[in-house]
Coordinates of C-alpha atoms in Angstrom, one line a residue:
X1 CA -44.3 22.5 -8.8
X2 CA -40.4 22.2 -9.0
X3 CA -40.8 23.4 -4.6
X4 CA -43.5 21.4 -4.2
X5 CA -41.6 18.2 -6.1
X6 CA -38.6 19.0 -4.0
X7 CA -40.4 19.1 -0.5
X8 CA -41.9 15.6 -1.3
X9 CA -38.8 14.0 -2.0
X10 CA -36.9 15.5 1.2
X11 CA -39.5 14.0 3.3
X12 CA -39.9 10.6 1.5
X13 CA -35.3 10.3 2.0
X14 CA -36.1 11.1 5.5
X15 CA -39.0 8.8 6.1
X16 CA -36.8 6.0 4.1
X17 CA -33.8 7.1 6.0
X18 CA -35.5 6.3 9.6
X19 CA -34.9 2.5 10.0
X20 CA -37.7 1.6 12.6
X21 CA -39.8 3.3 10.0
X22 CA -39.1 0.4 7.7
X23 CA -40.0 -1.7 10.1
X24 CA -43.3 -0.6 10.9
X25 CA -44.5 0.0 7.4
X26 CA -43.0 -3.6 6.0
X27 CA -42.4 -5.6 8.7
X28 CA -45.4 -4.8 11.4
X29 CA -48.2 -5.4 9.0
X30 CA -47.1 -8.4 7.4
X31 CA -46.5 -9.9 11.0
X32 CA -49.8 -9.2 12.6
X33 CA -51.3 -10.6 9.2
X34 CA -49.6 -14.2 9.3
X35 CA -50.0 -14.6 13.3
X36 CA -53.7 -13.9 12.5
X37 CA -53.8 -16.0 9.2
X38 CA -52.1 -18.7 11.2
X39 CA -54.6 -19.2 14.3
X40 CA -57.3 -19.2 11.3
X41 CA -55.7 -21.6 9.2
X42 CA -56.7 -23.3 6.3
X43 CA -55.0 -26.5 5.3
X44 CA -55.8 -29.9 6.2
X45 CA -52.7 -30.8 8.6
X46 CA -52.8 -31.3 12.9
X47 CA -56.3 -31.8 12.4
X48 CA -58.2 -34.0 15.5
X49 CA -61.3 -36.0 14.1
X50 CA -63.9 -37.7 15.8
X51 CA -66.0 -40.7 14.1
X52 CA -69.3 -42.6 15.3
X53 CA -68.8 -45.8 13.4
X54 CA -70.7 -48.8 15.4
X55 CA -70.5 -51.3 12.9
X56 CA -67.5 -50.9 11.0
X57 CA -68.1 -52.1 7.3
X58 CA -64.8 -52.1 5.1
X59 CA -66.2 -49.0 2.8
X60 CA -65.9 -47.0 6.2
X61 CA -62.6 -48.4 6.8
X62 CA -61.3 -47.5 3.7
X63 CA -62.5 -44.3 4.2
X64 CA -61.2 -43.7 7.5
X65 CA -57.8 -44.8 6.3
X66 CA -58.0 -42.6 3.5
X67 CA -58.2 -39.7 5.5
X68 CA -55.7 -40.3 7.4
X69 CA -53.4 -40.7 4.4
X70 CA -54.6 -37.5 3.5
X71 CA -52.1 -35.6 6.3
X72 CA -51.7 -35.1 9.3
X73 CA -55.1 -36.0 10.7
X74 CA -55.7 -37.9 14.2
X75 CA -58.8 -39.6 14.3
X76 CA -60.9 -40.7 17.4
X77 CA -63.3 -43.0 17.6
X78 CA -66.7 -41.4 19.1
X79 CA -69.3 -43.6 21.5
X80 CA -72.8 -41.5 19.8
X81 CA -73.6 -38.6 17.5
X82 CA -74.9 -35.9 20.5
X83 CA -71.5 -36.2 21.9
X84 CA -69.4 -35.9 18.4
X85 CA -71.6 -32.6 18.4
X86 CA -70.9 -31.7 21.4
X87 CA -67.0 -32.5 21.4
X88 CA -66.6 -30.5 17.8
X89 CA -68.5 -27.7 19.1
X90 CA -66.2 -26.8 22.5
X91 CA -63.6 -27.7 20.7
X92 CA -62.0 -30.8 21.7
X93 CA -62.4 -31.6 17.7
X94 CA -61.9 -30.0 15.0
X95 CA -64.5 -31.4 13.0
X96 CA -66.2 -35.6 12.6
X97 CA -67.9 -37.8 10.6
X98 CA -71.2 -40.1 11.5
X99 CA -71.5 -43.2 9.4
X100 CA -74.5 -45.2 8.9
X101 CA -74.5 -48.2 7.2
X102 CA -77.9 -49.4 7.8
X103 CA -79.2 -46.9 5.2
X104 CA -78.7 -48.1 0.5
X105 CA -76.7 -46.3 -0.1
X106 CA -74.0 -45.7 3.4
X107 CA -74.3 -42.3 4.4
X108 CA -71.8 -40.6 6.4
X109 CA -72.6 -36.8 8.3
X110 CA -69.8 -34.8 7.7
X111 CA -70.1 -32.3 11.6
X112 CA -67.8 -29.4 10.5
X113 CA -66.9 -26.3 13.1
X114 CA -66.0 -23.4 12.7
X115 CA -61.9 -23.5 11.8
X116 CA -60.0 -23.4 8.8
X117 CA -58.8 -27.1 9.0
X118 CA -61.9 -28.5 9.7
X119 CA -63.7 -26.4 6.5
X120 CA -61.1 -26.7 3.9
X121 CA -60.8 -31.1 5.0
X122 CA -64.6 -31.5 4.2
X123 CA -64.1 -31.2 0.2
X124 CA -60.7 -34.0 1.3
X125 CA -63.5 -36.1 3.0
X126 CA -66.2 -35.7 0.0
X127 CA -63.2 -37.0 -2.7
X128 CA -62.0 -39.8 -0.2
X129 CA -65.8 -40.9 0.3
X130 CA -66.1 -40.6 -3.5
X131 CA -63.4 -42.7 -4.3
X132 CA -63.6 -45.2 -1.7
X133 CA -67.6 -46.0 -2.2
X134 CA -65.9 -46.9 -5.7
X135 CA -63.3 -49.1 -4.4
X136 CA -65.4 -50.9 -2.2
X137 CA -68.1 -51.2 -4.0
X138 CA -67.0 -52.7 -7.0
X139 CA -64.6 -55.1 -5.0
X140 CA -67.9 -56.4 -3.0
X141 CA -69.6 -57.2 -6.6
X142 CA -66.9 -58.8 -7.8
X143 CA -66.3 -61.4 -4.9
X144 CA -69.7 -61.8 -5.2
X145 CA -70.3 -62.3 -8.5
X146 CA -66.6 -64.1 -9.5
X147 CA -66.9 -66.4 -6.3
X148 CA -62.9 -65.0 -5.4
X149 CA -61.3 -63.7 -2.1
X150 CA -61.6 -59.8 -1.4
X151 CA -57.3 -59.6 -1.9
X152 CA -58.1 -61.0 -5.7
X153 CA -61.3 -58.9 -6.1
X154 CA -59.2 -55.7 -5.2
X155 CA -56.5 -56.8 -7.5
X156 CA -59.2 -57.2 -10.6
X157 CA -60.3 -54.0 -9.6
X158 CA -57.0 -51.9 -9.6
X159 CA -56.5 -53.4 -12.8
X160 CA -59.8 -51.9 -14.2
X161 CA -60.3 -48.3 -15.8
X162 CA -63.8 -45.8 -15.7
X163 CA -65.5 -48.2 -12.9
X164 CA -68.7 -45.1 -12.6
X165 CA -68.8 -44.4 -8.6
X166 CA -71.1 -45.7 -6.3
X167 CA -72.9 -43.0 -4.4
X168 CA -72.3 -42.2 -1.0
X169 CA -74.4 -39.3 0.6
X170 CA -72.1 -37.2 2.5
X171 CA -73.7 -34.4 3.9
X172 CA -72.7 -31.6 6.4
X173 CA -73.7 -28.6 8.3
X174 CA -73.8 -25.7 6.1
X175 CA -71.2 -23.6 5.9
X176 CA -71.3 -19.9 5.5
X177 CA -69.2 -17.5 3.6
X178 CA -67.8 -15.7 6.3
X179 CA -66.6 -18.8 7.7
X180 CA -64.4 -20.4 4.9
X181 CA -60.8 -19.9 6.1
X182 CA -59.8 -17.6 3.0
X183 CA -61.8 -15.4 3.6
X184 CA -61.5 -15.1 7.3
X185 CA -58.0 -14.5 6.2
X186 CA -58.8 -11.5 3.8
X187 CA -61.2 -10.0 6.1
X188 CA -58.3 -10.0 8.8
X189 CA -56.3 -8.3 6.2
X190 CA -58.4 -6.0 5.6
X191 CA -58.5 -5.1 8.9
X192 CA -54.7 -4.0 9.2
X193 CA -55.3 -3.1 5.6
X194 CA -57.2 -0.1 7.5
X195 CA -55.6 0.5 10.5
X196 CA -52.4 0.7 9.5
X197 CA -53.3 3.2 6.7
X198 CA -54.7 5.4 8.6
X199 CA -51.8 5.2 11.7
X200 CA -49.0 5.0 9.6
X201 CA -50.8 8.4 8.3
X202 CA -50.7 9.7 11.8
X203 CA -47.6 8.9 13.2
X204 CA -46.4 10.9 10.2
X205 CA -47.7 14.2 12.0
X206 CA -44.5 14.0 14.6
X207 CA -41.9 14.9 11.2
X208 CA -44.4 18.0 10.2
X209 CA -43.9 18.9 13.6
X210 CA -40.2 18.5 13.9
X211 CA -40.0 20.7 10.5
X212 CA -42.3 23.4 12.6
X213 CA -40.1 22.8 15.9
X214 CA -36.9 23.2 13.8
X215 CA -38.1 26.3 11.8
X216 CA -37.3 24.2 8.6
X217 CA -40.6 25.1 7.1
X218 CA -39.4 28.9 8.1
X219 CA -36.5 28.6 6.3
X220 CA -38.0 26.8 3.4
X221 CA -40.3 30.1 3.6
X222 CA -37.1 32.3 3.1
X223 CA -36.4 30.8 -0.3
X224 CA -39.0 31.9 -3.5
X225 CA -41.3 29.2 -1.9
X226 CA -45.0 30.1 -1.0
X227 CA -46.8 28.6 2.2
X228 CA -49.2 27.2 -0.5
X229 CA -46.2 25.1 -1.9
X230 CA -45.2 23.9 1.2
X231 CA -48.6 22.5 2.7
X232 CA -48.8 21.0 -0.6
X233 CA -45.3 19.6 -0.2
X234 CA -45.7 18.3 2.8
X235 CA -49.6 17.0 2.3
X236 CA -48.6 15.1 -0.5
X237 CA -45.8 13.7 1.1
X238 CA -47.6 12.1 3.7
X239 CA -50.5 10.5 1.4
X240 CA -47.7 9.0 -0.6
X241 CA -46.4 7.3 2.6
X242 CA -50.0 6.1 3.4
X243 CA -49.9 4.4 -0.4
X244 CA -46.7 3.0 0.3
X245 CA -48.1 1.6 3.0
X246 CA -51.0 0.2 1.5
X247 CA -49.3 -1.5 -1.5
X248 CA -47.5 -3.5 0.5
X249 CA -49.6 -4.7 2.3
X250 CA -52.0 -5.5 -0.7
X251 CA -49.0 -7.0 -2.7
X252 CA -47.2 -8.8 0.7
X253 CA -50.5 -10.4 1.9
X254 CA -51.2 -11.7 -1.9
X255 CA -47.4 -12.8 -2.2
X256 CA -47.3 -14.6 0.9
X257 CA -50.6 -15.6 2.6
X258 CA -52.0 -16.1 -1.4
X259 CA -54.5 -13.1 -0.1
X260 CA -57.3 -12.6 -2.3
X261 CA -58.5 -9.3 -2.3
X262 CA -61.8 -10.1 -4.4
X263 CA -62.1 -6.7 -6.1
X264 CA -58.7 -5.2 -6.4
X265 CA -59.5 -2.0 -8.6
X266 CA -62.0 -1.7 -5.6
X267 CA -60.1 -2.3 -2.6
X268 CA -57.5 0.3 -4.4
X269 CA -60.0 3.2 -4.4
X270 CA -61.0 2.2 -0.6
X271 CA -57.6 2.7 0.0
X272 CA -56.6 5.8 -1.8
X273 CA -59.5 7.7 0.0
X274 CA -58.6 6.7 3.3
X275 CA -55.2 7.5 2.8
X276 CA -56.6 10.6 2.0
X277 CA -58.5 10.8 5.4
X278 CA -54.8 10.0 7.2
X279 CA -52.6 12.6 5.7
X280 CA -55.7 15.2 6.5
X281 CA -55.9 13.7 10.1
X282 CA -51.9 13.9 10.2
X283 CA -51.7 17.4 9.0
X284 CA -54.2 18.5 11.7
X285 CA -52.4 16.6 14.3
X286 CA -49.1 17.8 13.2
X287 CA -50.4 21.8 13.1
X288 CA -51.9 21.5 16.4
X289 CA -49.5 19.4 17.9
X290 CA -46.6 21.1 20.6
X291 CA -44.0 18.2 21.1
X292 CA -43.0 14.8 19.8
X293 CA -44.2 12.9 22.7
X294 CA -47.6 14.3 22.7
X295 CA -48.0 13.7 18.8
X296 CA -47.0 10.2 19.2
X297 CA -49.3 9.9 22.3
X298 CA -51.9 10.9 20.6
X299 CA -51.2 9.1 17.4
X300 CA -50.9 6.0 19.1
X301 CA -54.5 6.5 20.8
X302 CA -56.4 8.0 18.4
X303 CA -55.2 5.3 15.8
X304 CA -56.2 1.9 17.7
X305 CA -59.0 3.6 19.6
X306 CA -60.3 4.3 16.0
X307 CA -59.3 1.2 14.5
X308 CA -60.9 -1.0 17.2
X309 CA -64.2 1.4 17.4
X310 CA -64.4 1.0 13.3
X311 CA -64.4 -2.6 13.4
X312 CA -60.4 -3.3 12.5
X313 CA -60.2 -5.9 15.3
X314 CA -63.3 -7.3 15.2
X315 CA -66.0 -6.9 12.2
X316 CA -68.6 -4.5 12.2
X317 CA -70.8 -7.5 11.4
X318 CA -70.1 -8.9 14.8
X319 CA -71.5 -5.5 16.8
X320 CA -74.4 -4.5 18.3
X321 CA -76.1 -2.0 16.7
X322 CA -76.1 1.0 18.5
X323 CA -72.3 0.6 18.3
X324 CA -72.6 -0.2 14.6
X325 CA -74.2 3.5 14.4
X326 CA -71.9 4.9 16.6
X327 CA -68.6 3.4 14.4
X328 CA -69.9 5.3 11.5
X329 CA -70.5 7.9 13.0
X330 CA -67.4 9.3 14.8
X331 CA -64.8 6.5 12.8
X332 CA -63.9 6.4 9.3
X333 CA -62.2 3.1 9.6
X334 CA -66.2 1.9 9.7
X335 CA -66.9 2.7 6.5
X336 CA -63.5 1.2 4.6
X337 CA -64.1 -2.0 6.7
X338 CA -67.9 -2.7 6.0
X339 CA -66.8 -1.8 2.1
X340 CA -63.8 -4.3 2.6
X341 CA -66.3 -6.8 3.8
X342 CA -69.0 -6.0 1.3
X343 CA -65.7 -7.1 -1.6
X344 CA -64.1 -9.8 0.4
X345 CA -67.1 -11.6 1.3
X346 CA -70.2 -10.4 -0.5
X347 CA -68.5 -10.4 -3.3
X348 CA -69.2 -6.8 -4.4
X349 CA -66.6 -4.6 -6.5
X350 CA -66.6 -0.8 -7.1
X351 CA -70.2 0.3 -7.8
X352 CA -71.2 -1.3 -4.4
X353 CA -68.9 1.0 -2.3
X354 CA -68.9 3.7 -4.2
X355 CA -70.6 6.2 -1.6
X356 CA -68.6 5.0 1.3
X357 CA -64.9 5.8 -1.0
X358 CA -67.5 9.5 -1.6
X359 CA -68.4 9.7 2.5
X360 CA -64.4 9.0 2.9
X361 CA -62.8 11.3 0.2
X362 CA -65.0 14.2 1.7
X363 CA -64.1 13.8 4.8
X364 CA -60.5 13.3 3.8
X365 CA -60.6 16.8 1.7
X366 CA -62.1 18.3 4.9
X367 CA -59.7 17.6 7.7
X368 CA -57.4 18.9 5.0
X369 CA -58.8 22.1 4.3
X370 CA -58.7 22.5 8.1
X371 CA -55.0 21.8 8.5
X372 CA -53.9 23.8 5.6
X373 CA -55.7 27.1 7.0
X374 CA -53.8 26.3 10.7
X375 CA -50.7 25.4 9.7
X376 CA -50.2 28.9 6.9
X377 CA -50.9 30.3 9.9
X378 CA -48.3 28.5 12.6
X379 CA -45.8 29.4 9.8
X380 CA -46.3 33.4 9.9

């Protein structure tokens, strides 16, 4: 056991001492998540919204002013509802609203696109509507009943407490949970988690190949160390690096980007199973490889191709049914990404993804068994 621990410590020390590994382990994954998350957005800033309000009323004007005051929002007048819907759909406007003052109470229809900022702005819009409606309607009532100027009525209203809100209907197009910006960022982070656990593991095959070529494993056998202990030490080393990579992505995205991982226990268990697959694949690649260049090229190609096919770059839900079947048949990524979708979008827990965990664990153990047999033969 001491021999296994010594091999693990030596491999981890070698990983830490290589500064390029720090970049690939920490900086690159978080940088990609940040870049993708920034493209999605999720705040009420820098919005361009269109407004259809053919007959402005004090109420609709107050709502418009409140929306502008709520953030960096540019409001543009639009002639009709059809034009607004078209412009939102084509991306000219992030969102918009249609005011119908002919109804009682006034109806404001919120038109939202699929972009994160527009979805987040909807809540601000409804709060502004509720607050402004109360003020505007109460001011109007005071003007009529007290026969005072609107300015005087507004001053009176400002001193009132507990004024009941006059209802103003705010309706919008239905937004699916998968279109929520926070959920989108979490799904993107999940794809990166799957990608980098496997890719980082595969790049670890280079270190194993170097140890073989430089005779490190043979010299280790000269000590009272068995082949099984060497294989175990190499496998545990790569597994720990993969889990460290997973921890960095999970903790980093929570701390830096407020990503909600839904069921952290389920995500960690999935990551552990995926790390087992990556470890087995890395051990096999390192045992069969003939040069560092060959292993590096294969690791990069396999890591990216399997990630793309397995839904790490585009969710599997957008794949044709035939392509989904192929993805599940030949990539471990599909099993993990599909499970992460259930956790992050559908709100599932560990029980719902335990089948995928079993598949990944079984695949990892098979790869490890084959790789261990090949590596032992190469050490003879």
